[in-house]
mmCIF file of C-alpha atoms in Angstrom:
data_model
loop_
_atom_site.group_PDB
_atom_site.id
_atom_site.type_symbol
_atom_site.label_atom_id
_atom_site.label_comp_id
_atom_site.label_asym_id
_atom_site.label_seq_id
_atom_site.Cartn_x
_atom_site.Cartn_y
_atom_site.Cartn_z
ATOM 1 C CA MET A 1 0.000 0.000 0.000
ATOM 2 C CA ARG A 2 1.349 3.378 -1.004
ATOM 3 C CA ASP A 3 0.935 6.152 1.509
ATOM 4 C CA VAL A 4 -1.210 9.182 0.681
ATOM 5 C CA TYR A 5 0.277 12.477 1.755
ATOM 6 C CA TRP A 6 -1.465 15.793 2.293
ATOM 7 C CA SER A 7 0.354 19.089 2.009
ATOM 8 C CA ASN A 8 0.859 21.400 4.964
ATOM 9 C CA CYS A 9 -1.386 23.985 3.318
ATOM 10 C CA GLU A 10 -4.258 21.505 3.156
ATOM 11 C CA LYS A 11 -3.728 20.416 6.748
ATOM 12 C CA ASN A 12 -3.567 23.963 8.099
ATOM 13 C CA PHE A 13 -6.573 25.015 6.053
ATOM 14 C CA LEU A 14 -8.642 22.085 7.313
ATOM 15 C CA HIS A 15 -7.727 22.810 10.936
ATOM 16 C CA GLN A 16 -8.624 26.456 10.535
ATOM 17 C CA VAL A 17 -12.001 25.627 8.957
ATOM 18 C CA ILE A 18 -12.877 23.091 11.687
ATOM 19 C CA SER A 19 -11.736 25.360 14.506
ATOM 20 C CA GLU A 20 -14.135 28.036 13.214
ATOM 21 C CA GLY A 21 -17.090 25.646 13.389
ATOM 22 C CA HIS A 22 -17.322 24.640 9.727
ATOM 23 C CA ARG A 23 -16.579 21.623 7.551
ATOM 24 C CA LEU A 24 -15.468 21.446 3.942
ATOM 25 C CA ASP A 25 -18.681 19.791 2.726
ATOM 26 C CA GLY A 26 -20.940 22.177 4.639
ATOM 27 C CA ARG A 27 -22.083 19.710 7.296
ATOM 28 C CA ASN A 28 -22.350 20.355 11.011
ATOM 29 C CA TYR A 29 -20.167 18.559 13.536
ATOM 30 C CA ASN A 30 -22.816 15.931 14.337
ATOM 31 C CA GLU A 31 -24.230 15.602 10.811
ATOM 32 C CA SER A 32 -23.623 12.509 8.691
ATOM 33 C CA ARG A 33 -23.587 12.033 4.951
ATOM 34 C CA LYS A 34 -26.488 10.647 2.939
ATOM 35 C CA LEU A 35 -27.031 6.908 3.368
ATOM 36 C CA ASP A 36 -28.393 4.726 0.541
ATOM 37 C CA ILE A 37 -29.002 0.968 0.668
ATOM 38 C CA ALA A 38 -29.817 -1.169 -2.369
ATOM 39 C CA PHE A 39 -30.400 -4.934 -2.509
ATOM 40 C CA GLY A 40 -29.396 -7.395 -5.191
ATOM 41 C CA SER A 41 -31.273 -10.300 -6.709
ATOM 42 C CA GLU A 42 -30.144 -12.750 -4.017
ATOM 43 C CA TYR A 43 -30.802 -12.675 -0.303
ATOM 44 C CA GLY A 44 -27.943 -11.145 1.687
ATOM 45 C CA SER A 45 -26.566 -9.044 -1.165
ATOM 46 C CA CYS A 46 -26.537 -5.267 -0.771
ATOM 47 C CA ILE A 47 -24.623 -2.117 -1.702
ATOM 48 C CA VAL A 48 -24.349 0.614 0.927
ATOM 49 C CA SER A 49 -23.402 4.160 -0.033
ATOM 50 C CA LEU A 50 -22.375 6.602 2.680
ATOM 51 C CA GLY A 51 -21.701 9.753 0.740
ATOM 52 C CA GLU A 52 -19.129 8.740 -1.867
ATOM 53 C CA THR A 53 -18.010 5.688 0.152
ATOM 54 C CA LYS A 54 -19.521 2.573 -1.400
ATOM 55 C CA ILE A 55 -19.292 -1.009 -0.119
ATOM 56 C CA LEU A 56 -20.696 -4.276 -1.453
ATOM 57 C CA ALA A 57 -21.634 -6.999 1.073
ATOM 58 C CA GLN A 58 -22.630 -10.576 0.290
ATOM 59 C CA VAL A 59 -23.573 -13.359 2.729
ATOM 60 C CA SER A 60 -23.185 -17.002 1.727
ATOM 61 C CA CYS A 61 -23.620 -20.258 3.641
ATOM 62 C CA GLU A 62 -22.428 -23.846 3.518
ATOM 63 C CA VAL A 63 -22.686 -26.987 5.643
ATOM 64 C CA VAL A 64 -19.483 -27.746 7.596
ATOM 65 C CA GLN A 65 -18.382 -29.565 10.715
ATOM 66 C CA PRO A 66 -18.646 -27.548 13.941
ATOM 67 C CA LYS A 67 -15.758 -26.614 16.173
ATOM 68 C CA GLN A 68 -14.882 -29.110 18.880
ATOM 69 C CA ILE A 69 -15.209 -26.559 21.661
ATOM 70 C CA ARG A 70 -18.720 -25.552 20.460
ATOM 71 C CA PRO A 71 -20.314 -28.604 18.827
ATOM 72 C CA ASN A 72 -23.858 -27.192 18.812
ATOM 73 C CA GLU A 73 -23.132 -23.739 17.328
ATOM 74 C CA GLY A 74 -22.705 -22.509 13.788
ATOM 75 C CA ILE A 75 -19.784 -20.476 12.479
ATOM 76 C CA LEU A 76 -19.663 -16.816 11.454
ATOM 77 C CA TYR A 77 -16.775 -15.596 9.292
ATOM 78 C CA ILE A 78 -16.237 -11.984 8.161
ATOM 79 C CA ASN A 79 -13.824 -11.091 5.370
ATOM 80 C CA ALA A 80 -13.178 -7.526 4.164
ATOM 81 C CA GLU A 81 -11.199 -6.724 1.024
ATOM 82 C CA ILE A 82 -9.856 -3.420 -0.234
ATOM 83 C CA GLY A 83 -8.455 -3.349 -3.767
ATOM 84 C CA PRO A 84 -7.339 -0.773 -6.333
ATOM 85 C CA MET A 85 -10.975 -0.172 -7.276
ATOM 86 C CA ALA A 86 -11.484 1.545 -3.920
ATOM 87 C CA ALA A 87 -8.446 3.822 -4.209
ATOM 88 C CA PRO A 88 -5.258 3.755 -6.308
ATOM 89 C CA GLN A 89 -2.981 3.353 -3.283
ATOM 90 C CA PHE A 90 -4.244 -0.176 -2.577
ATOM 91 C CA GLU A 91 -2.914 -3.294 -4.286
ATOM 92 C CA THR A 92 -4.667 -6.454 -5.395
ATOM 93 C CA ASN A 93 -4.643 -9.534 -3.125
ATOM 94 C CA ARG A 94 -2.481 -7.906 -0.475
ATOM 95 C CA GLN A 95 -3.406 -7.393 3.160
ATOM 96 C CA THR A 96 -2.910 -3.898 4.562
ATOM 97 C CA ASP A 97 -3.109 -2.474 8.055
ATOM 98 C CA LEU A 98 -6.465 -0.917 7.205
ATOM 99 C CA THR A 99 -7.868 -4.280 6.067
ATOM 100 C CA VAL A 100 -6.714 -6.037 9.242
ATOM 101 C CA TYR A 101 -8.085 -3.185 11.361
ATOM 102 C CA LEU A 102 -11.447 -3.332 9.580
ATOM 103 C CA ASN A 103 -11.747 -7.114 9.979
ATOM 104 C CA ARG A 104 -10.829 -6.945 13.646
ATOM 105 C CA LEU A 105 -13.437 -4.307 14.469
ATOM 106 C CA LEU A 106 -16.220 -6.085 12.585
ATOM 107 C CA GLU A 107 -15.472 -9.411 14.258
ATOM 108 C CA LYS A 108 -15.487 -7.770 17.670
ATOM 109 C CA CYS A 109 -18.750 -5.999 16.947
ATOM 110 C CA TYR A 110 -20.691 -8.980 15.587
ATOM 111 C CA LYS A 111 -19.017 -12.100 16.951
ATOM 112 C CA ASP A 112 -18.020 -10.985 20.428
ATOM 113 C CA SER A 113 -21.304 -9.168 21.056
ATOM 114 C CA LYS A 114 -23.284 -12.391 20.419
ATOM 115 C CA CYS A 115 -25.770 -10.616 18.200
ATOM 116 C CA ILE A 116 -26.385 -13.745 16.068
ATOM 117 C CA ASP A 117 -28.033 -16.896 17.397
ATOM 118 C CA LEU A 118 -25.356 -19.397 16.399
ATOM 119 C CA GLU A 119 -27.232 -22.301 17.993
ATOM 120 C CA SER A 120 -30.019 -21.889 15.441
ATOM 121 C CA LEU A 121 -27.440 -22.675 12.741
ATOM 122 C CA CYS A 122 -26.913 -26.208 14.093
ATOM 123 C CA ILE A 123 -28.219 -29.097 11.942
ATOM 124 C CA VAL A 124 -26.764 -32.168 13.678
ATOM 125 C CA VAL A 125 -24.835 -31.784 16.924
ATOM 126 C CA GLU A 126 -21.114 -32.481 16.519
ATOM 127 C CA GLU A 127 -21.623 -33.312 12.848
ATOM 128 C CA LYS A 128 -23.125 -30.590 10.659
ATOM 129 C CA VAL A 129 -23.767 -26.891 11.156
ATOM 130 C CA TRP A 130 -24.246 -23.871 8.921
ATOM 131 C CA SER A 131 -21.256 -21.600 8.313
ATOM 132 C CA LEU A 132 -22.134 -17.996 7.412
ATOM 133 C CA ARG A 133 -19.540 -16.024 5.468
ATOM 134 C CA VAL A 134 -19.838 -12.251 5.078
ATOM 135 C CA ASP A 135 -17.724 -10.938 2.197
ATOM 136 C CA ILE A 136 -17.235 -7.171 2.214
ATOM 137 C CA LYS A 137 -15.789 -5.486 -0.879
ATOM 138 C CA VAL A 138 -14.890 -1.796 -0.829
ATOM 139 C CA LEU A 139 -15.923 -0.217 -4.135
ATOM 140 C CA ASN A 140 -14.915 3.361 -3.410
ATOM 141 C CA HIS A 141 -12.976 4.750 -0.442
ATOM 142 C CA ALA A 142 -14.027 8.282 0.506
ATOM 143 C CA GLY A 143 -13.609 8.055 4.275
ATOM 144 C CA ASN A 144 -15.302 6.288 7.205
ATOM 145 C CA LEU A 145 -14.965 2.736 5.940
ATOM 146 C CA VAL A 146 -15.711 1.282 9.381
ATOM 147 C CA GLU A 147 -19.209 2.732 9.652
ATOM 148 C CA CYS A 148 -20.133 1.984 6.042
ATOM 149 C CA ALA A 149 -18.814 -1.603 6.280
ATOM 150 C CA SER A 150 -20.646 -2.108 9.575
ATOM 151 C CA ILE A 151 -23.957 -1.010 8.071
ATOM 152 C CA ALA A 152 -23.352 -3.207 5.031
ATOM 153 C CA ALA A 153 -22.543 -6.271 7.150
ATOM 154 C CA LEU A 154 -25.554 -5.773 9.421
ATOM 155 C CA THR A 155 -27.927 -5.185 6.518
ATOM 156 C CA SER A 156 -26.718 -8.236 4.608
ATOM 157 C CA LEU A 157 -27.012 -10.471 7.694
ATOM 158 C CA ALA A 158 -30.511 -9.236 8.494
ATOM 159 C CA HIS A 159 -31.578 -9.643 4.862
ATOM 160 C CA PHE A 160 -30.004 -13.088 4.339
ATOM 161 C CA ARG A 161 -32.066 -16.276 4.396
ATOM 162 C CA ARG A 162 -30.561 -19.757 4.410
ATOM 163 C CA PRO A 163 -32.172 -22.834 2.828
ATOM 164 C CA ASP A 164 -34.463 -25.015 4.887
ATOM 165 C CA VAL A 165 -33.142 -28.423 5.957
ATOM 166 C CA THR A 166 -34.932 -31.727 6.589
ATOM 167 C CA ARG A 167 -33.289 -34.664 8.348
ATOM 168 C CA SER A 168 -34.299 -38.151 7.255
ATOM 169 C CA GLY A 169 -32.393 -40.741 9.276
ATOM 170 C CA ASP A 170 -28.711 -40.153 8.667
ATOM 171 C CA LYS A 171 -29.365 -38.060 5.559
ATOM 172 C CA VAL A 172 -29.738 -34.290 5.522
ATOM 173 C CA ILE A 173 -31.806 -32.830 2.677
ATOM 174 C CA ILE A 174 -31.254 -29.184 1.742
ATOM 175 C CA HIS A 175 -34.333 -27.765 0.064
ATOM 176 C CA THR A 176 -34.315 -25.147 -2.658
ATOM 177 C CA VAL A 177 -36.277 -21.909 -2.564
ATOM 178 C CA GLY A 178 -38.940 -23.433 -4.781
ATOM 179 C CA GLU A 179 -39.493 -26.352 -2.429
ATOM 180 C CA LYS A 180 -39.560 -24.567 0.913
ATOM 181 C CA ASP A 181 -39.294 -20.971 2.029
ATOM 182 C CA PRO A 182 -35.827 -19.992 3.234
ATOM 183 C CA ILE A 183 -35.208 -19.262 6.900
ATOM 184 C CA PRO A 184 -34.071 -15.764 8.004
ATOM 185 C CA THR A 185 -31.109 -15.191 10.283
ATOM 186 C CA VAL A 186 -31.949 -14.785 13.964
ATOM 187 C CA LEU A 187 -30.484 -11.576 15.393
ATOM 188 C CA TYR A 188 -30.769 -10.774 19.093
ATOM 189 C CA HIS A 189 -29.800 -7.131 18.567
ATOM 190 C CA TYR A 190 -28.489 -4.882 15.791
ATOM 191 C CA PRO A 191 -25.065 -3.377 16.587
ATOM 192 C CA VAL A 192 -23.604 -0.618 14.404
ATOM 193 C CA CYS A 193 -20.088 0.850 14.474
ATOM 194 C CA LEU A 194 -20.068 4.653 14.344
ATOM 195 C CA THR A 195 -16.896 6.664 13.703
ATOM 196 C CA PHE A 196 -15.916 10.013 15.209
ATOM 197 C CA ALA A 197 -12.876 12.184 14.519
ATOM 198 C CA ILE A 198 -11.331 14.123 17.401
ATOM 199 C CA PHE A 199 -9.455 17.371 16.703
ATOM 200 C CA ASP A 200 -7.412 19.228 19.319
ATOM 201 C CA ASN A 201 -8.876 16.929 21.989
ATOM 202 C CA GLU A 202 -11.997 19.079 22.191
ATOM 203 C CA ILE A 203 -13.788 18.994 18.805
ATOM 204 C CA LEU A 204 -15.818 15.891 17.951
ATOM 205 C CA ILE A 205 -16.840 15.269 14.334
ATOM 206 C CA SER A 206 -19.153 12.469 13.257
ATOM 207 C CA ASP A 207 -18.810 10.600 9.951
ATOM 208 C CA PRO A 208 -15.408 12.049 8.957
ATOM 209 C CA SER A 209 -14.451 12.265 5.311
ATOM 210 C CA LEU A 210 -11.214 10.940 3.853
ATOM 211 C CA ILE A 211 -9.241 14.151 4.283
ATOM 212 C CA GLU A 212 -10.557 14.634 7.822
ATOM 213 C CA GLU A 213 -9.501 11.116 8.812
ATOM 214 C CA SER A 214 -6.083 11.453 7.177
ATOM 215 C CA VAL A 215 -5.270 14.854 8.645
ATOM 216 C CA CYS A 216 -6.520 13.836 12.071
ATOM 217 C CA MET A 217 -4.341 10.722 12.155
ATOM 218 C CA SER A 218 -1.291 12.355 10.576
ATOM 219 C CA ASN A 219 -1.226 15.103 13.194
ATOM 220 C CA SER A 220 -1.419 12.571 16.017
ATOM 221 C CA GLU A 221 1.489 10.628 14.523
ATOM 222 C CA GLU A 222 3.586 13.755 14.019
ATOM 223 C CA GLY A 223 3.005 14.865 17.587
ATOM 224 C CA GLY A 224 1.117 17.980 16.594
ATOM 225 C CA ASN A 225 -2.466 18.745 17.481
ATOM 226 C CA ARG A 226 -3.965 16.023 19.614
ATOM 227 C CA GLY A 227 -6.436 13.985 17.583
ATOM 228 C CA GLY A 228 -7.612 10.493 16.842
ATOM 229 C CA ILE A 229 -10.376 8.271 15.514
ATOM 230 C CA LEU A 230 -12.958 6.960 17.974
ATOM 231 C CA VAL A 231 -15.155 4.008 16.938
ATOM 232 C CA VAL A 232 -18.268 3.351 19.031
ATOM 233 C CA GLY A 233 -20.271 0.160 18.538
ATOM 234 C CA MET A 234 -23.805 0.353 19.918
ATOM 235 C CA ASN A 235 -27.128 -1.374 19.365
ATOM 236 C CA GLN A 236 -30.695 -0.049 19.276
ATOM 237 C CA TYR A 237 -31.081 -0.627 23.029
ATOM 238 C CA ARG A 238 -28.286 1.883 23.781
ATOM 239 C CA GLU A 239 -25.966 -0.928 24.887
ATOM 240 C CA LEU A 240 -22.260 -0.429 24.266
ATOM 241 C CA CYS A 241 -20.757 -3.275 22.193
ATOM 242 C CA LEU A 242 -17.418 -1.809 21.082
ATOM 243 C CA LEU A 243 -15.151 1.111 21.917
ATOM 244 C CA ASP A 244 -11.898 1.601 19.990
ATOM 245 C CA LEU A 245 -9.556 4.601 19.928
ATOM 246 C CA THR A 246 -6.802 5.067 17.357
ATOM 247 C CA GLY A 247 -4.340 7.922 17.602
ATOM 248 C CA ALA A 248 -3.568 10.208 20.535
ATOM 249 C CA ALA A 249 -5.008 9.629 23.983
ATOM 250 C CA VAL A 250 -8.194 11.435 24.990
ATOM 251 C CA TYR A 251 -7.769 13.682 28.037
ATOM 252 C CA ASN A 252 -11.281 15.139 27.976
ATOM 253 C CA SER A 253 -13.924 12.762 29.347
ATOM 254 C CA ASN A 254 -16.717 14.904 27.929
ATOM 255 C CA ILE A 255 -15.635 13.907 24.417
ATOM 256 C CA VAL A 256 -16.314 10.220 25.094
ATOM 257 C CA HIS A 257 -19.610 10.966 26.841
ATOM 258 C CA LYS A 258 -20.718 13.176 23.952
ATOM 259 C CA SER A 259 -19.816 10.518 21.400
ATOM 260 C CA LEU A 260 -21.825 7.863 23.275
ATOM 261 C CA LEU A 261 -24.923 10.053 23.353
ATOM 262 C CA SER A 262 -24.607 10.884 19.665
ATOM 263 C CA ALA A 263 -24.005 7.236 18.757
ATOM 264 C CA ALA A 264 -27.062 6.075 20.712
ATOM 265 C CA ASP A 265 -29.392 8.401 18.821
ATOM 266 C CA ARG A 266 -27.922 7.693 15.410
ATOM 267 C CA CYS A 267 -27.814 3.930 15.949
ATOM 268 C CA LYS A 268 -31.519 3.784 16.713
ATOM 269 C CA ASP A 269 -32.295 5.722 13.529
ATOM 270 C CA LEU A 270 -30.053 3.463 11.460
ATOM 271 C CA VAL A 271 -31.589 0.265 12.810
ATOM 272 C CA ASP A 272 -35.111 1.557 12.165
ATOM 273 C CA MET A 273 -34.090 2.487 8.631
ATOM 274 C CA ILE A 274 -32.544 -0.950 7.967
ATOM 275 C CA LYS A 275 -35.629 -2.787 9.255
ATOM 276 C CA LYS A 276 -37.935 -0.599 7.178
ATOM 277 C CA ILE A 277 -35.922 -1.149 3.988
ATOM 278 C CA ILE A 278 -35.844 -4.931 4.524
ATOM 279 C CA VAL A 279 -39.628 -5.053 4.997
ATOM 280 C CA GLU A 280 -40.127 -3.032 1.804
ATOM 281 C CA ASP A 281 -37.802 -5.370 -0.095
ATOM 282 C CA ASP A 282 -39.700 -8.440 1.154
ATOM 283 C CA ASN A 283 -42.978 -6.936 -0.040
ATOM 284 C CA LEU A 284 -41.509 -6.319 -3.488
ATOM 285 C CA ARG A 285 -40.177 -9.874 -3.701
ATOM 286 C CA GLN A 286 -43.562 -11.295 -2.749
ATOM 287 C CA LYS A 287 -45.058 -9.348 -5.643
ATOM 288 C CA ARG A 288 -42.487 -10.977 -7.986
ATOM 289 C CA ILE A 289 -40.812 -7.657 -8.761
ATOM 290 C CA LYS A 290 -37.318 -8.174 -10.144
ATOM 291 C CA LYS A 291 -34.540 -6.819 -7.938
ATOM 292 C CA ASN A 292 -30.951 -6.154 -9.027
ATOM 293 C CA PHE A 293 -28.234 -3.519 -8.964
ATOM 294 C CA SER A 294 -28.936 -2.178 -12.457
ATOM 295 C CA ASN A 295 -30.949 0.761 -11.105
ATOM 296 C CA ILE A 296 -28.057 2.176 -9.100
ATOM 297 C CA ILE A 297 -25.175 1.507 -11.486
ATOM 298 C CA THR A 298 -24.931 4.859 -13.250
ATOM 299 C CA MET A 299 -22.134 7.153 -14.202
ATOM 300 C CA GLU A 300 -22.751 9.151 -11.047
ATOM 301 C CA HIS A 301 -21.977 6.136 -8.846
ATOM 302 C CA MET A 302 -18.936 4.962 -10.834
ATOM 303 C CA GLN A 303 -16.331 7.332 -9.419
ATOM 304 C CA SER A 304 -13.522 5.009 -8.399
ATOM 305 C CA LEU A 305 -9.835 5.717 -8.993
ATOM 306 C CA SER A 306 -10.493 9.458 -8.917
ATOM 307 C CA LYS A 307 -9.668 12.228 -6.495
ATOM 308 C CA LYS A 308 -11.719 15.382 -6.367
ATOM 309 C CA ASP A 309 -10.326 18.809 -5.778
ATOM 310 C CA LEU A 310 -10.553 20.433 -2.371
ATOM 311 C CA ASN A 311 -13.968 22.121 -2.452
ATOM 312 C CA ILE A 312 -15.859 24.191 0.078
ATOM 313 C CA CYS A 313 -19.602 24.085 0.577
ATOM 314 C CA LEU A 314 -20.951 27.398 1.811
ATOM 315 C CA LYS A 315 -23.798 27.539 4.321
ATOM 316 C CA ASN A 316 -26.547 30.172 4.590
ATOM 317 C CA TYR A 317 -25.890 31.383 1.050
ATOM 318 C CA ASN A 318 -28.945 33.248 -0.216
ATOM 319 C CA VAL A 319 -29.601 35.364 -3.303
ATOM 320 C CA ASN A 320 -32.894 37.209 -3.128
ATOM 321 C CA ASN A 321 -32.777 38.968 -6.490
ATOM 322 C CA ASN A 322 -31.510 37.513 -9.732
ATOM 323 C CA GLU A 323 -30.826 41.017 -11.043
ATOM 324 C CA VAL A 324 -27.884 41.238 -8.658
ATOM 325 C CA LEU A 325 -26.190 38.393 -10.471
ATOM 326 C CA GLN A 326 -26.917 40.001 -13.850
ATOM 327 C CA ASP A 327 -25.461 43.343 -12.724
ATOM 328 C CA VAL A 328 -22.344 41.668 -11.423
ATOM 329 C CA LYS A 329 -21.971 39.735 -14.649
ATOM 330 C CA MET A 330 -22.321 42.877 -16.784
ATOM 331 C CA GLU A 331 -19.759 44.745 -14.694
ATOM 332 C CA ASP A 332 -17.296 41.855 -14.982
ATOM 333 C CA ASP A 333 -17.850 41.652 -18.756
ATOM 334 C CA ASP A 334 -17.221 45.399 -19.167
ATOM 335 C CA ASP A 335 -13.978 45.122 -17.194
ATOM 336 C CA ILE A 336 -12.796 42.220 -19.325
ATOM 337 C CA LYS A 337 -13.623 44.071 -22.557
ATOM 338 C CA SER A 338 -11.849 47.248 -21.412
ATOM 339 C CA GLU A 339 -8.713 45.324 -20.465
ATOM 340 C CA ALA A 340 -8.750 43.351 -23.711
ATOM 341 C CA SER A 341 -9.190 46.483 -25.861
ATOM 342 C CA LYS A 342 -5.755 47.718 -24.764
ATOM 343 C CA TYR A 343 -4.091 44.765 -26.484
ATOM 344 C CA ASN A 344 -6.564 44.414 -29.408
ATOM 345 C CA VAL A 345 -7.748 41.030 -28.171
ATOM 346 C CA VAL A 346 -11.359 39.823 -28.304
ATOM 347 C CA PRO A 347 -11.718 37.421 -25.389
ATOM 348 C CA SER A 348 -14.294 34.703 -24.928
ATOM 349 C CA LEU A 349 -16.284 35.796 -21.913
ATOM 350 C CA PRO A 350 -16.601 33.233 -19.107
ATOM 351 C CA GLN A 351 -19.942 31.822 -18.165
ATOM 352 C CA THR A 352 -21.035 32.729 -14.657
ATOM 353 C CA ALA A 353 -22.870 30.029 -12.772
ATOM 354 C CA GLU A 354 -26.142 31.200 -11.228
ATOM 355 C CA VAL A 355 -26.702 29.768 -7.763
ATOM 356 C CA VAL A 356 -29.883 30.332 -5.764
ATOM 357 C CA ALA A 357 -30.268 28.532 -2.434
ATOM 358 C CA GLN A 358 -32.770 28.541 0.370
ATOM 359 C CA LYS A 359 -31.842 30.257 3.564
ATOM 360 C CA GLY A 360 -30.118 27.967 6.011
ATOM 361 C CA ALA A 361 -29.311 25.320 3.378
ATOM 362 C CA SER A 362 -25.949 24.288 2.021
ATOM 363 C CA SER A 363 -25.174 24.811 -1.657
ATOM 364 C CA TRP A 364 -22.195 24.369 -3.925
ATOM 365 C CA ILE A 365 -20.820 27.282 -5.891
ATOM 366 C CA GLU A 366 -19.150 26.308 -9.139
ATOM 367 C CA ILE A 367 -17.883 28.626 -11.842
ATOM 368 C CA SER A 368 -17.278 27.011 -15.206
ATOM 369 C CA SER A 369 -15.167 28.793 -17.790
ATOM 370 C CA ASP A 370 -14.954 27.995 -21.500
ATOM 371 C CA SER A 371 -12.399 30.696 -22.274
ATOM 372 C CA GLU A 372 -9.520 29.919 -24.601
ATOM 373 C CA GLU A 373 -6.067 31.377 -24.247
ATOM 374 C CA ASP A 374 -4.597 32.761 -27.451
#
């Protein structure tokens, strides 16, 4: 894995923006990016998009022998992969520190918290049990992989249904979907890993972007401003399942308390959203409506191997009168013509983008220019 470096100007600019109470994408400190969940044609297959971060999760099952220490329990295996499709710094079929870190957190959150009823996966004690495998593939890395992968793993497990089994003597018959209805996975609770970025040991930011994560961790490694990444795993009952801190130590106890309160509220909303989407998908499948990923695979979602420029989203930008924009445009055009007349050059005037936003809402300001240099 090749390291990604940020310049000192970008780091200082980001710290200045955050210290003044703003973020580059116009969000508040406790505001998360837009979450989209789409299901595939098979049970347990889903794509989760958290902003520009996109992850594909697929659950599969097979009949294996149980472990000797737990002969009446099934097996849960989680595997996360990050390749060059997610970002150009990753390599194919090579484990990185981020991949190991992601696997470790997901296993702690879902295996150690006992959220899945593994005894229900038993077919014959000490002989045959179901083994569930959750494959997580990162499609695009734009920050906060832990939270997006956690939502993808939870959604795929809750949506997955294994084939029904009938035992006849010493034989075990696995029925197809056409013969018997598949059996859903039994979940005792729904844990979700939520990520927070800590700046200067006093500013807490939820759902950090890629540059916010990188700058936060780089400053803690360089011994500069005290920062780190805090991962909180919590279920819908406000029970703490995981707490992991990477980076500098936290000296302010209010930061941890604030993160727990924020995680409890957001986790409940996420779990309600996941349950609602699964119920809607079941209703569509009962009506024989075809489900696949073709509706979400568009040019807008295919943005891998690309890095956007450092943009700023302005908040509370409001234009009440469109004539103001026209006056400004005419004044700018007159200035350009007067300057060009000195050198007998007829320039191609730039096109000014017209932006009108509601009060209190965030909006992007982009200026596109088609001018040609002679």
